Amino acid sequence: MSLALFLSTLLITLLGVAYVKGYDIVKSRSQERLPQFYLIMAAVRIVLIATMIVLVILFTEDKAETREFVLYTLILYGLMMVTTLVLRH
């Protein structure tokens, strides 16, 4: 399970960095496209996080570890959302 936690942390970190860097690029080139960028990134983040959670639920037999993983991932997701919004808004 520690590999899943590491990969979850890595994915969420990479998604946060991609949002911050992408926001800077879109803002410098075409500010009117920022709402579109935000919606696309939100959809990508939700799909990737949901897919990761579903895969762990399907392939993990221990329900207690699964609950801990889902809770950990959702907390990290919330933290990433707050951090990226504070940094770029």
PDB file of N, CA and C in Angstrom:
ATOM      1  N   MET A   1       0.829  -1.197   0.000  1.00  0.00           N
ATOM      2  CA  MET A   1       0.000   0.000   0.000  1.00  0.00           C
ATOM      3  C   MET A   1       0.869   1.255   0.000  1.00  0.00           C
ATOM      4  N   SER A   2       2.081   1.169   0.528  1.00  0.00           N
ATOM      5  CA  SER A   2       2.924   2.360   0.568  1.00  0.00           C
ATOM      6  C   SER A   2       3.293   2.830  -0.836  1.00  0.00           C
ATOM      7  N   LEU A   3       3.389   1.898  -1.788  1.00  0.00           N
ATOM      8  CA  LEU A   3       3.639   2.293  -3.174  1.00  0.00           C
ATOM      9  C   LEU A   3       2.458   3.085  -3.718  1.00  0.00           C
ATOM     10  N   ALA A   4       1.253   2.660  -3.396  1.00  0.00           N
ATOM     11  CA  ALA A   4       0.060   3.382  -3.843  1.00  0.00           C
ATOM     12  C   ALA A   4       0.013   4.779  -3.233  1.00  0.00           C
ATOM     13  N   LEU A   5       0.385   4.898  -1.963  1.00  0.00           N
ATOM     14  CA  LEU A   5       0.405   6.215  -1.320  1.00  0.00           C
ATOM     15  C   LEU A   5       1.454   7.117  -1.964  1.00  0.00           C
ATOM     16  N   PHE A   6       2.613   6.552  -2.258  1.00  0.00           N
ATOM     17  CA  PHE A   6       3.669   7.320  -2.913  1.00  0.00           C
ATOM     18  C   PHE A   6       3.212   7.781  -4.299  1.00  0.00           C
ATOM     19  N   LEU A   7       2.632   6.876  -5.070  1.00  0.00           N
ATOM     20  CA  LEU A   7       2.171   7.232  -6.409  1.00  0.00           C
ATOM     21  C   LEU A   7       1.034   8.249  -6.371  1.00  0.00           C
ATOM     22  N   SER A   8       0.170   8.138  -5.375  1.00  0.00           N
ATOM     23  CA  SER A   8      -0.902   9.113  -5.201  1.00  0.00           C
ATOM     24  C   SER A   8      -0.332  10.497  -4.911  1.00  0.00           C
ATOM     25  N   THR A   9       0.625  10.551  -4.011  1.00  0.00           N
ATOM     26  CA  THR A   9       1.267  11.823  -3.679  1.00  0.00           C
ATOM     27  C   THR A   9       1.989  12.401  -4.892  1.00  0.00           C
ATOM     28  N   LEU A  10       2.682  11.554  -5.630  1.00  0.00           N
ATOM     29  CA  LEU A  10       3.394  11.994  -6.828  1.00  0.00           C
ATOM     30  C   LEU A  10       2.429  12.524  -7.884  1.00  0.00           C
ATOM     31  N   LEU A  11       1.332  11.808  -8.132  1.00  0.00           N
ATOM     32  CA  LEU A  11       0.349  12.242  -9.130  1.00  0.00           C
ATOM     33  C   LEU A  11      -0.264  13.580  -8.751  1.00  0.00           C
ATOM     34  N   ILE A  12      -0.649  13.724  -7.512  1.00  0.00           N
ATOM     35  CA  ILE A  12      -1.276  14.972  -7.081  1.00  0.00           C
ATOM     36  C   ILE A  12      -0.282  16.126  -7.138  1.00  0.00           C
ATOM     37  N   THR A  13       0.959  15.871  -6.776  1.00  0.00           N
ATOM     38  CA  THR A  13       1.988  16.904  -6.875  1.00  0.00           C
ATOM     39  C   THR A  13       2.208  17.319  -8.326  1.00  0.00           C
ATOM     40  N   LEU A  14       2.299  16.341  -9.214  1.00  0.00           N
ATOM     41  CA  LEU A  14       2.485  16.650 -10.634  1.00  0.00           C
ATOM     42  C   LEU A  14       1.287  17.404 -11.216  1.00  0.00           C
ATOM     43  N   LEU A  15       0.089  17.045 -10.800  1.00  0.00           N
ATOM     44  CA  LEU A  15      -1.095  17.768 -11.269  1.00  0.00           C
ATOM     45  C   LEU A  15      -1.090  19.217 -10.777  1.00  0.00           C
ATOM     46  N   GLY A  16      -0.662  19.422  -9.543  1.00  0.00           N
ATOM     47  CA  GLY A  16      -0.575  20.783  -9.008  1.00  0.00           C
ATOM     48  C   GLY A  16       0.463  21.610  -9.735  1.00  0.00           C
ATOM     49  N   VAL A  17       1.625  21.026  -9.990  1.00  0.00           N
ATOM     50  CA  VAL A  17       2.686  21.729 -10.721  1.00  0.00           C
ATOM     51  C   VAL A  17       2.243  22.022 -12.146  1.00  0.00           C
ATOM     52  N   ALA A  18       1.576  21.057 -12.787  1.00  0.00           N
ATOM     53  CA  ALA A  18       1.086  21.268 -14.157  1.00  0.00           C
ATOM     54  C   ALA A  18       0.072  22.406 -14.198  1.00  0.00           C
ATOM     55  N   TYR A  19      -0.785  22.494 -13.178  1.00  0.00           N
ATOM     56  CA  TYR A  19      -1.763  23.572 -13.145  1.00  0.00           C
ATOM     57  C   TYR A  19      -1.071  24.934 -12.993  1.00  0.00           C
ATOM     58  N   VAL A  20      -0.141  25.027 -12.062  1.00  0.00           N
ATOM     59  CA  VAL A  20       0.532  26.310 -11.816  1.00  0.00           C
ATOM     60  C   VAL A  20       1.330  26.756 -13.043  1.00  0.00           C
ATOM     61  N   LYS A  21       2.097  25.844 -13.626  1.00  0.00           N
ATOM     62  CA  LYS A  21       2.892  26.197 -14.815  1.00  0.00           C
ATOM     63  C   LYS A  21       1.987  26.488 -16.006  1.00  0.00           C
ATOM     64  N   GLY A  22       0.949  25.674 -16.193  1.00  0.00           N
ATOM     65  CA  GLY A  22       0.013  25.902 -17.292  1.00  0.00           C
ATOM     66  C   GLY A  22      -0.719  27.219 -17.145  1.00  0.00           C
ATOM     67  N   TYR A  23      -1.102  27.560 -15.922  1.00  0.00           N
ATOM     68  CA  TYR A  23      -1.765  28.832 -15.658  1.00  0.00           C
ATOM     69  C   TYR A  23      -0.869  29.992 -16.074  1.00  0.00           C
ATOM     70  N   ASP A  24       0.401  29.921 -15.712  1.00  0.00           N
ATOM     71  CA  ASP A  24       1.343  30.978 -16.090  1.00  0.00           C
ATOM     72  C   ASP A  24       1.474  31.100 -17.606  1.00  0.00           C
ATOM     73  N   ILE A  25       1.548  29.979 -18.288  1.00  0.00           N
ATOM     74  CA  ILE A  25       1.694  29.995 -19.744  1.00  0.00           C
ATOM     75  C   ILE A  25       0.440  30.563 -20.404  1.00  0.00           C
ATOM     76  N   VAL A  26      -0.720  30.093 -19.986  1.00  0.00           N
ATOM     77  CA  VAL A  26      -1.973  30.582 -20.585  1.00  0.00           C
ATOM     78  C   VAL A  26      -2.167  32.061 -20.279  1.00  0.00           C
ATOM     79  N   LYS A  27      -1.844  32.476 -19.078  1.00  0.00           N
ATOM     80  CA  LYS A  27      -2.009  33.879 -18.702  1.00  0.00           C
ATOM     81  C   LYS A  27      -1.095  34.782 -19.527  1.00  0.00           C
ATOM     82  N   SER A  28       0.118  34.335 -19.811  1.00  0.00           N
ATOM     83  CA  SER A  28       1.050  35.171 -20.575  1.00  0.00           C
ATOM     84  C   SER A  28       0.685  35.234 -22.054  1.00  0.00           C
ATOM     85  N   ARG A  29       0.037  34.208 -22.563  1.00  0.00           N
ATOM     86  CA  ARG A  29      -0.264  34.167 -23.997  1.00  0.00           C
ATOM     87  C   ARG A  29      -1.672  34.608 -24.336  1.00  0.00           C
ATOM     88  N   SER A  30      -2.652  34.225 -23.523  1.00  0.00           N
ATOM     89  CA  SER A  30      -4.038  34.512 -23.865  1.00  0.00           C
ATOM     90  C   SER A  30      -4.903  34.463 -22.601  1.00  0.00           C
ATOM     91  N   GLN A  31      -5.035  35.599 -21.934  1.00  0.00           N
ATOM     92  CA  GLN A  31      -5.755  35.640 -20.663  1.00  0.00           C
ATOM     93  C   GLN A  31      -7.224  35.280 -20.787  1.00  0.00           C
ATOM     94  N   GLU A  32      -7.818  35.524 -21.935  1.00  0.00           N
ATOM     95  CA  GLU A  32      -9.247  35.225 -22.083  1.00  0.00           C
ATOM     96  C   GLU A  32      -9.517  33.719 -22.110  1.00  0.00           C
ATOM     97  N   ARG A  33      -8.485  32.922 -22.249  1.00  0.00           N
ATOM     98  CA  ARG A  33      -8.649  31.463 -22.258  1.00  0.00           C
ATOM     99  C   ARG A  33      -8.437  30.833 -20.869  1.00  0.00           C
ATOM    100  N   LEU A  34      -8.215  31.633 -19.845  1.00  0.00           N
ATOM    101  CA  LEU A  34      -8.005  31.090 -18.499  1.00  0.00           C
ATOM    102  C   LEU A  34      -9.193  30.277 -17.986  1.00  0.00           C
ATOM    103  N   PRO A  35     -10.436  30.724 -18.188  1.00  0.00           N
ATOM    104  CA  PRO A  35     -11.557  29.885 -17.722  1.00  0.00           C
ATOM    105  C   PRO A  35     -11.600  28.514 -18.407  1.00  0.00           C
ATOM    106  N   GLN A  36     -11.304  28.481 -19.695  1.00  0.00           N
ATOM    107  CA  GLN A  36     -11.267  27.205 -20.411  1.00  0.00           C
ATOM    108  C   GLN A  36     -10.151  26.316 -19.859  1.00  0.00           C
ATOM    109  N   PHE A  37      -8.998  26.920 -19.613  1.00  0.00           N
ATOM    110  CA  PHE A  37      -7.875  26.165 -19.062  1.00  0.00           C
ATOM    111  C   PHE A  37      -8.249  25.578 -17.702  1.00  0.00           C
ATOM    112  N   TYR A  38      -8.879  26.387 -16.859  1.00  0.00           N
ATOM    113  CA  TYR A  38      -9.256  25.911 -15.537  1.00  0.00           C
ATOM    114  C   TYR A  38     -10.224  24.734 -15.632  1.00  0.00           C
ATOM    115  N   LEU A  39     -11.230  24.835 -16.496  1.00  0.00           N
ATOM    116  CA  LEU A  39     -12.209  23.764 -16.631  1.00  0.00           C
ATOM    117  C   LEU A  39     -11.579  22.477 -17.179  1.00  0.00           C
ATOM    118  N   ILE A  40     -10.679  22.625 -18.143  1.00  0.00           N
ATOM    119  CA  ILE A  40     -10.005  21.447 -18.695  1.00  0.00           C
ATOM    120  C   ILE A  40      -9.136  20.785 -17.626  1.00  0.00           C
ATOM    121  N   MET A  41      -8.377  21.582 -16.900  1.00  0.00           N
ATOM    122  CA  MET A  41      -7.525  21.016 -15.847  1.00  0.00           C
ATOM    123  C   MET A  41      -8.363  20.390 -14.734  1.00  0.00           C
ATOM    124  N   ALA A  42      -9.494  20.996 -14.395  1.00  0.00           N
ATOM    125  CA  ALA A  42     -10.361  20.414 -13.367  1.00  0.00           C
ATOM    126  C   ALA A  42     -10.885  19.058 -13.822  1.00  0.00           C
ATOM    127  N   ALA A  43     -11.283  18.949 -15.076  1.00  0.00           N
ATOM    128  CA  ALA A  43     -11.770  17.676 -15.605  1.00  0.00           C
ATOM    129  C   ALA A  43     -10.656  16.628 -15.613  1.00  0.00           C
ATOM    130  N   VAL A  44      -9.461  17.026 -16.037  1.00  0.00           N
ATOM    131  CA  VAL A  44      -8.328  16.090 -16.061  1.00  0.00           C
ATOM    132  C   VAL A  44      -8.005  15.614 -14.649  1.00  0.00           C
ATOM    133  N   ARG A  45      -7.974  16.543 -13.701  1.00  0.00           N
ATOM    134  CA  ARG A  45      -7.661  16.156 -12.318  1.00  0.00           C
ATOM    135  C   ARG A  45      -8.701  15.197 -11.763  1.00  0.00           C
ATOM    136  N   ILE A  46      -9.967  15.499 -11.977  1.00  0.00           N
ATOM    137  CA  ILE A  46     -11.025  14.648 -11.436  1.00  0.00           C
ATOM    138  C   ILE A  46     -10.974  13.254 -12.056  1.00  0.00           C
ATOM    139  N   VAL A  47     -10.802  13.189 -13.369  1.00  0.00           N
ATOM    140  CA  VAL A  47     -10.761  11.887 -14.041  1.00  0.00           C
ATOM    141  C   VAL A  47      -9.559  11.069 -13.565  1.00  0.00           C
ATOM    142  N   LEU A  48      -8.386  11.678 -13.476  1.00  0.00           N
ATOM    143  CA  LEU A  48      -7.197  10.934 -13.050  1.00  0.00           C
ATOM    144  C   LEU A  48      -7.295  10.461 -11.604  1.00  0.00           C
ATOM    145  N   ILE A  49      -7.756  11.326 -10.722  1.00  0.00           N
ATOM    146  CA  ILE A  49      -7.866  10.954  -9.306  1.00  0.00           C
ATOM    147  C   ILE A  49      -8.933   9.874  -9.136  1.00  0.00           C
ATOM    148  N   ALA A  50     -10.081  10.031  -9.790  1.00  0.00           N
ATOM    149  CA  ALA A  50     -11.144   9.034  -9.680  1.00  0.00           C
ATOM    150  C   ALA A  50     -10.696   7.688 -10.241  1.00  0.00           C
ATOM    151  N   THR A  51      -9.987   7.701 -11.357  1.00  0.00           N
ATOM    152  CA  THR A  51      -9.484   6.460 -11.944  1.00  0.00           C
ATOM    153  C   THR A  51      -8.514   5.769 -10.998  1.00  0.00           C
ATOM    154  N   MET A  52      -7.616   6.540 -10.394  1.00  0.00           N
ATOM    155  CA  MET A  52      -6.650   5.971  -9.464  1.00  0.00           C
ATOM    156  C   MET A  52      -7.371   5.347  -8.261  1.00  0.00           C
ATOM    157  N   ILE A  53      -8.358   6.041  -7.730  1.00  0.00           N
ATOM    158  CA  ILE A  53      -9.092   5.526  -6.569  1.00  0.00           C
ATOM    159  C   ILE A  53      -9.840   4.244  -6.935  1.00  0.00           C
ATOM    160  N   VAL A  54     -10.496   4.237  -8.088  1.00  0.00           N
ATOM    161  CA  VAL A  54     -11.240   3.048  -8.505  1.00  0.00           C
ATOM    162  C   VAL A  54     -10.304   1.865  -8.705  1.00  0.00           C
ATOM    163  N   LEU A  55      -9.130   2.090  -9.306  1.00  0.00           N
ATOM    164  CA  LEU A  55      -8.180   1.001  -9.511  1.00  0.00           C
ATOM    165  C   LEU A  55      -7.694   0.424  -8.184  1.00  0.00           C
ATOM    166  N   VAL A  56      -7.424   1.289  -7.235  1.00  0.00           N
ATOM    167  CA  VAL A  56      -6.980   0.796  -5.919  1.00  0.00           C
ATOM    168  C   VAL A  56      -8.105   0.018  -5.243  1.00  0.00           C
ATOM    169  N   ILE A  57      -9.330   0.514  -5.350  1.00  0.00           N
ATOM    170  CA  ILE A  57     -10.463  -0.198  -4.746  1.00  0.00           C
ATOM    171  C   ILE A  57     -10.628  -1.581  -5.380  1.00  0.00           C
ATOM    172  N   LEU A  58     -10.456  -1.656  -6.686  1.00  0.00           N
ATOM    173  CA  LEU A  58     -10.640  -2.939  -7.377  1.00  0.00           C
ATOM    174  C   LEU A  58      -9.535  -3.945  -7.067  1.00  0.00           C
ATOM    175  N   PHE A  59      -8.298  -3.469  -6.910  1.00  0.00           N
ATOM    176  CA  PHE A  59      -7.177  -4.388  -6.773  1.00  0.00           C
ATOM    177  C   PHE A  59      -6.672  -4.579  -5.349  1.00  0.00           C
ATOM    178  N   THR A  60      -7.254  -3.914  -4.381  1.00  0.00           N
ATOM    179  CA  THR A  60      -6.836  -4.072  -2.991  1.00  0.00           C
ATOM    180  C   THR A  60      -7.874  -4.901  -2.254  1.00  0.00           C
ATOM    181  N   GLU A  61      -7.395  -5.871  -1.523  1.00  0.00           N
ATOM    182  CA  GLU A  61      -8.309  -6.756  -0.799  1.00  0.00           C
ATOM    183  C   GLU A  61      -8.622  -6.261   0.609  1.00  0.00           C
ATOM    184  N   ASP A  62      -7.716  -5.536   1.218  1.00  0.00           N
ATOM    185  CA  ASP A  62      -7.898  -5.054   2.581  1.00  0.00           C
ATOM    186  C   ASP A  62      -8.734  -3.770   2.562  1.00  0.00           C
ATOM    187  N   LYS A  63      -9.930  -3.846   3.106  1.00  0.00           N
ATOM    188  CA  LYS A  63     -10.855  -2.700   3.073  1.00  0.00           C
ATOM    189  C   LYS A  63     -10.382  -1.546   3.954  1.00  0.00           C
ATOM    190  N   ALA A  64      -9.715  -1.847   5.066  1.00  0.00           N
ATOM    191  CA  ALA A  64      -9.230  -0.775   5.944  1.00  0.00           C
ATOM    192  C   ALA A  64      -8.151   0.041   5.235  1.00  0.00           C
ATOM    193  N   GLU A  65      -7.228  -0.644   4.551  1.00  0.00           N
ATOM    194  CA  GLU A  65      -6.193   0.072   3.799  1.00  0.00           C
ATOM    195  C   GLU A  65      -6.802   0.878   2.662  1.00  0.00           C
ATOM    196  N   THR A  66      -7.823   0.335   2.035  1.00  0.00           N
ATOM    197  CA  THR A  66      -8.487   1.042   0.943  1.00  0.00           C
ATOM    198  C   THR A  66      -9.129   2.325   1.447  1.00  0.00           C
ATOM    199  N   ARG A  67      -9.816   2.236   2.581  1.00  0.00           N
ATOM    200  CA  ARG A  67     -10.429   3.442   3.154  1.00  0.00           C
ATOM    201  C   ARG A  67      -9.381   4.485   3.496  1.00  0.00           C
ATOM    202  N   GLU A  68      -8.273   4.057   4.081  1.00  0.00           N
ATOM    203  CA  GLU A  68      -7.186   4.984   4.418  1.00  0.00           C
ATOM    204  C   GLU A  68      -6.623   5.636   3.158  1.00  0.00           C
ATOM    205  N   PHE A  69      -6.444   4.844   2.109  1.00  0.00           N
ATOM    206  CA  PHE A  69      -5.922   5.371   0.852  1.00  0.00           C
ATOM    207  C   PHE A  69      -6.867   6.403   0.255  1.00  0.00           C
ATOM    208  N   VAL A  70      -8.144   6.095   0.218  1.00  0.00           N
ATOM    209  CA  VAL A  70      -9.117   7.021  -0.365  1.00  0.00           C
ATOM    210  C   VAL A  70      -9.164   8.310   0.449  1.00  0.00           C
ATOM    211  N   LEU A  71      -9.178   8.200   1.759  1.00  0.00           N
ATOM    212  CA  LEU A  71      -9.193   9.382   2.612  1.00  0.00           C
ATOM    213  C   LEU A  71      -7.926  10.207   2.415  1.00  0.00           C
ATOM    214  N   TYR A  72      -6.782   9.558   2.385  1.00  0.00           N
ATOM    215  CA  TYR A  72      -5.495  10.232   2.166  1.00  0.00           C
ATOM    216  C   TYR A  72      -5.493  10.963   0.827  1.00  0.00           C
ATOM    217  N   THR A  73      -5.951  10.285  -0.214  1.00  0.00           N
ATOM    218  CA  THR A  73      -5.963  10.868  -1.552  1.00  0.00           C
ATOM    219  C   THR A  73      -6.907  12.061  -1.624  1.00  0.00           C
ATOM    220  N   LEU A  74      -8.085  11.948  -1.037  1.00  0.00           N
ATOM    221  CA  LEU A  74      -9.036  13.063  -1.073  1.00  0.00           C
ATOM    222  C   LEU A  74      -8.533  14.266  -0.268  1.00  0.00           C
ATOM    223  N   ILE A  75      -7.875  14.012   0.839  1.00  0.00           N
ATOM    224  CA  ILE A  75      -7.290  15.109   1.619  1.00  0.00           C
ATOM    225  C   ILE A  75      -6.189  15.798   0.812  1.00  0.00           C
ATOM    226  N   LEU A  76      -5.320  14.999   0.177  1.00  0.00           N
ATOM    227  CA  LEU A  76      -4.274  15.585  -0.665  1.00  0.00           C
ATOM    228  C   LEU A  76      -4.869  16.360  -1.838  1.00  0.00           C
ATOM    229  N   TYR A  77      -5.925  15.839  -2.432  1.00  0.00           N
ATOM    230  CA  TYR A  77      -6.583  16.527  -3.540  1.00  0.00           C
ATOM    231  C   TYR A  77      -7.122  17.883  -3.084  1.00  0.00           C
ATOM    232  N   GLY A  78      -7.773  17.895  -1.938  1.00  0.00           N
ATOM    233  CA  GLY A  78      -8.280  19.155  -1.390  1.00  0.00           C
ATOM    234  C   GLY A  78      -7.165  20.142  -1.093  1.00  0.00           C
ATOM    235  N   LEU A  79      -6.077  19.638  -0.516  1.00  0.00           N
ATOM    236  CA  LEU A  79      -4.924  20.496  -0.245  1.00  0.00           C
ATOM    237  C   LEU A  79      -4.332  21.066  -1.526  1.00  0.00           C
ATOM    238  N   MET A  80      -4.249  20.229  -2.565  1.00  0.00           N
ATOM    239  CA  MET A  80      -3.719  20.696  -3.847  1.00  0.00           C
ATOM    240  C   MET A  80      -4.623  21.768  -4.444  1.00  0.00           C
ATOM    241  N   MET A  81      -5.931  21.566  -4.354  1.00  0.00           N
ATOM    242  CA  MET A  81      -6.865  22.563  -4.893  1.00  0.00           C
ATOM    243  C   MET A  81      -6.718  23.901  -4.164  1.00  0.00           C
ATOM    244  N   VAL A  82      -6.656  23.862  -2.849  1.00  0.00           N
ATOM    245  CA  VAL A  82      -6.507  25.090  -2.068  1.00  0.00           C
ATOM    246  C   VAL A  82      -5.178  25.765  -2.376  1.00  0.00           C
ATOM    247  N   THR A  83      -4.117  24.992  -2.428  1.00  0.00           N
ATOM    248  CA  THR A  83      -2.786  25.544  -2.684  1.00  0.00           C
ATOM    249  C   THR A  83      -2.707  26.192  -4.052  1.00  0.00           C
ATOM    250  N   THR A  84      -3.201  25.516  -5.079  1.00  0.00           N
ATOM    251  CA  THR A  84      -3.112  26.075  -6.426  1.00  0.00           C
ATOM    252  C   THR A  84      -3.991  27.307  -6.569  1.00  0.00           C
ATOM    253  N   LEU A  85      -5.139  27.326  -5.917  1.00  0.00           N
ATOM    254  CA  LEU A  85      -5.995  28.517  -6.005  1.00  0.00           C
ATOM    255  C   LEU A  85      -5.373  29.699  -5.256  1.00  0.00           C
ATOM    256  N   VAL A  86      -4.744  29.429  -4.124  1.00  0.00           N
ATOM    257  CA  VAL A  86      -4.085  30.512  -3.386  1.00  0.00           C
ATOM    258  C   VAL A  86      -2.886  31.058  -4.165  1.00  0.00           C
ATOM    259  N   LEU A  87      -2.144  30.173  -4.809  1.00  0.00           N
ATOM    260  CA  LEU A  87      -0.969  30.611  -5.560  1.00  0.00           C
ATOM    261  C   LEU A  87      -1.321  31.406  -6.809  1.00  0.00           C
ATOM    262  N   ARG A  88      -2.426  31.093  -7.457  1.00  0.00           N
ATOM    263  CA  ARG A  88      -2.701  31.698  -8.758  1.00  0.00           C
ATOM    264  C   ARG A  88      -3.956  32.558  -8.812  1.00  0.00           C
ATOM    265  N   HIS A  89      -4.611  32.835  -7.697  1.00  0.00           N
ATOM    266  CA  HIS A  89      -5.791  33.715  -7.765  1.00  0.00           C
ATOM    267  C   HIS A  89      -5.693  34.791  -6.719  1.00  0.00           C
TER     268      HIS A  89
END
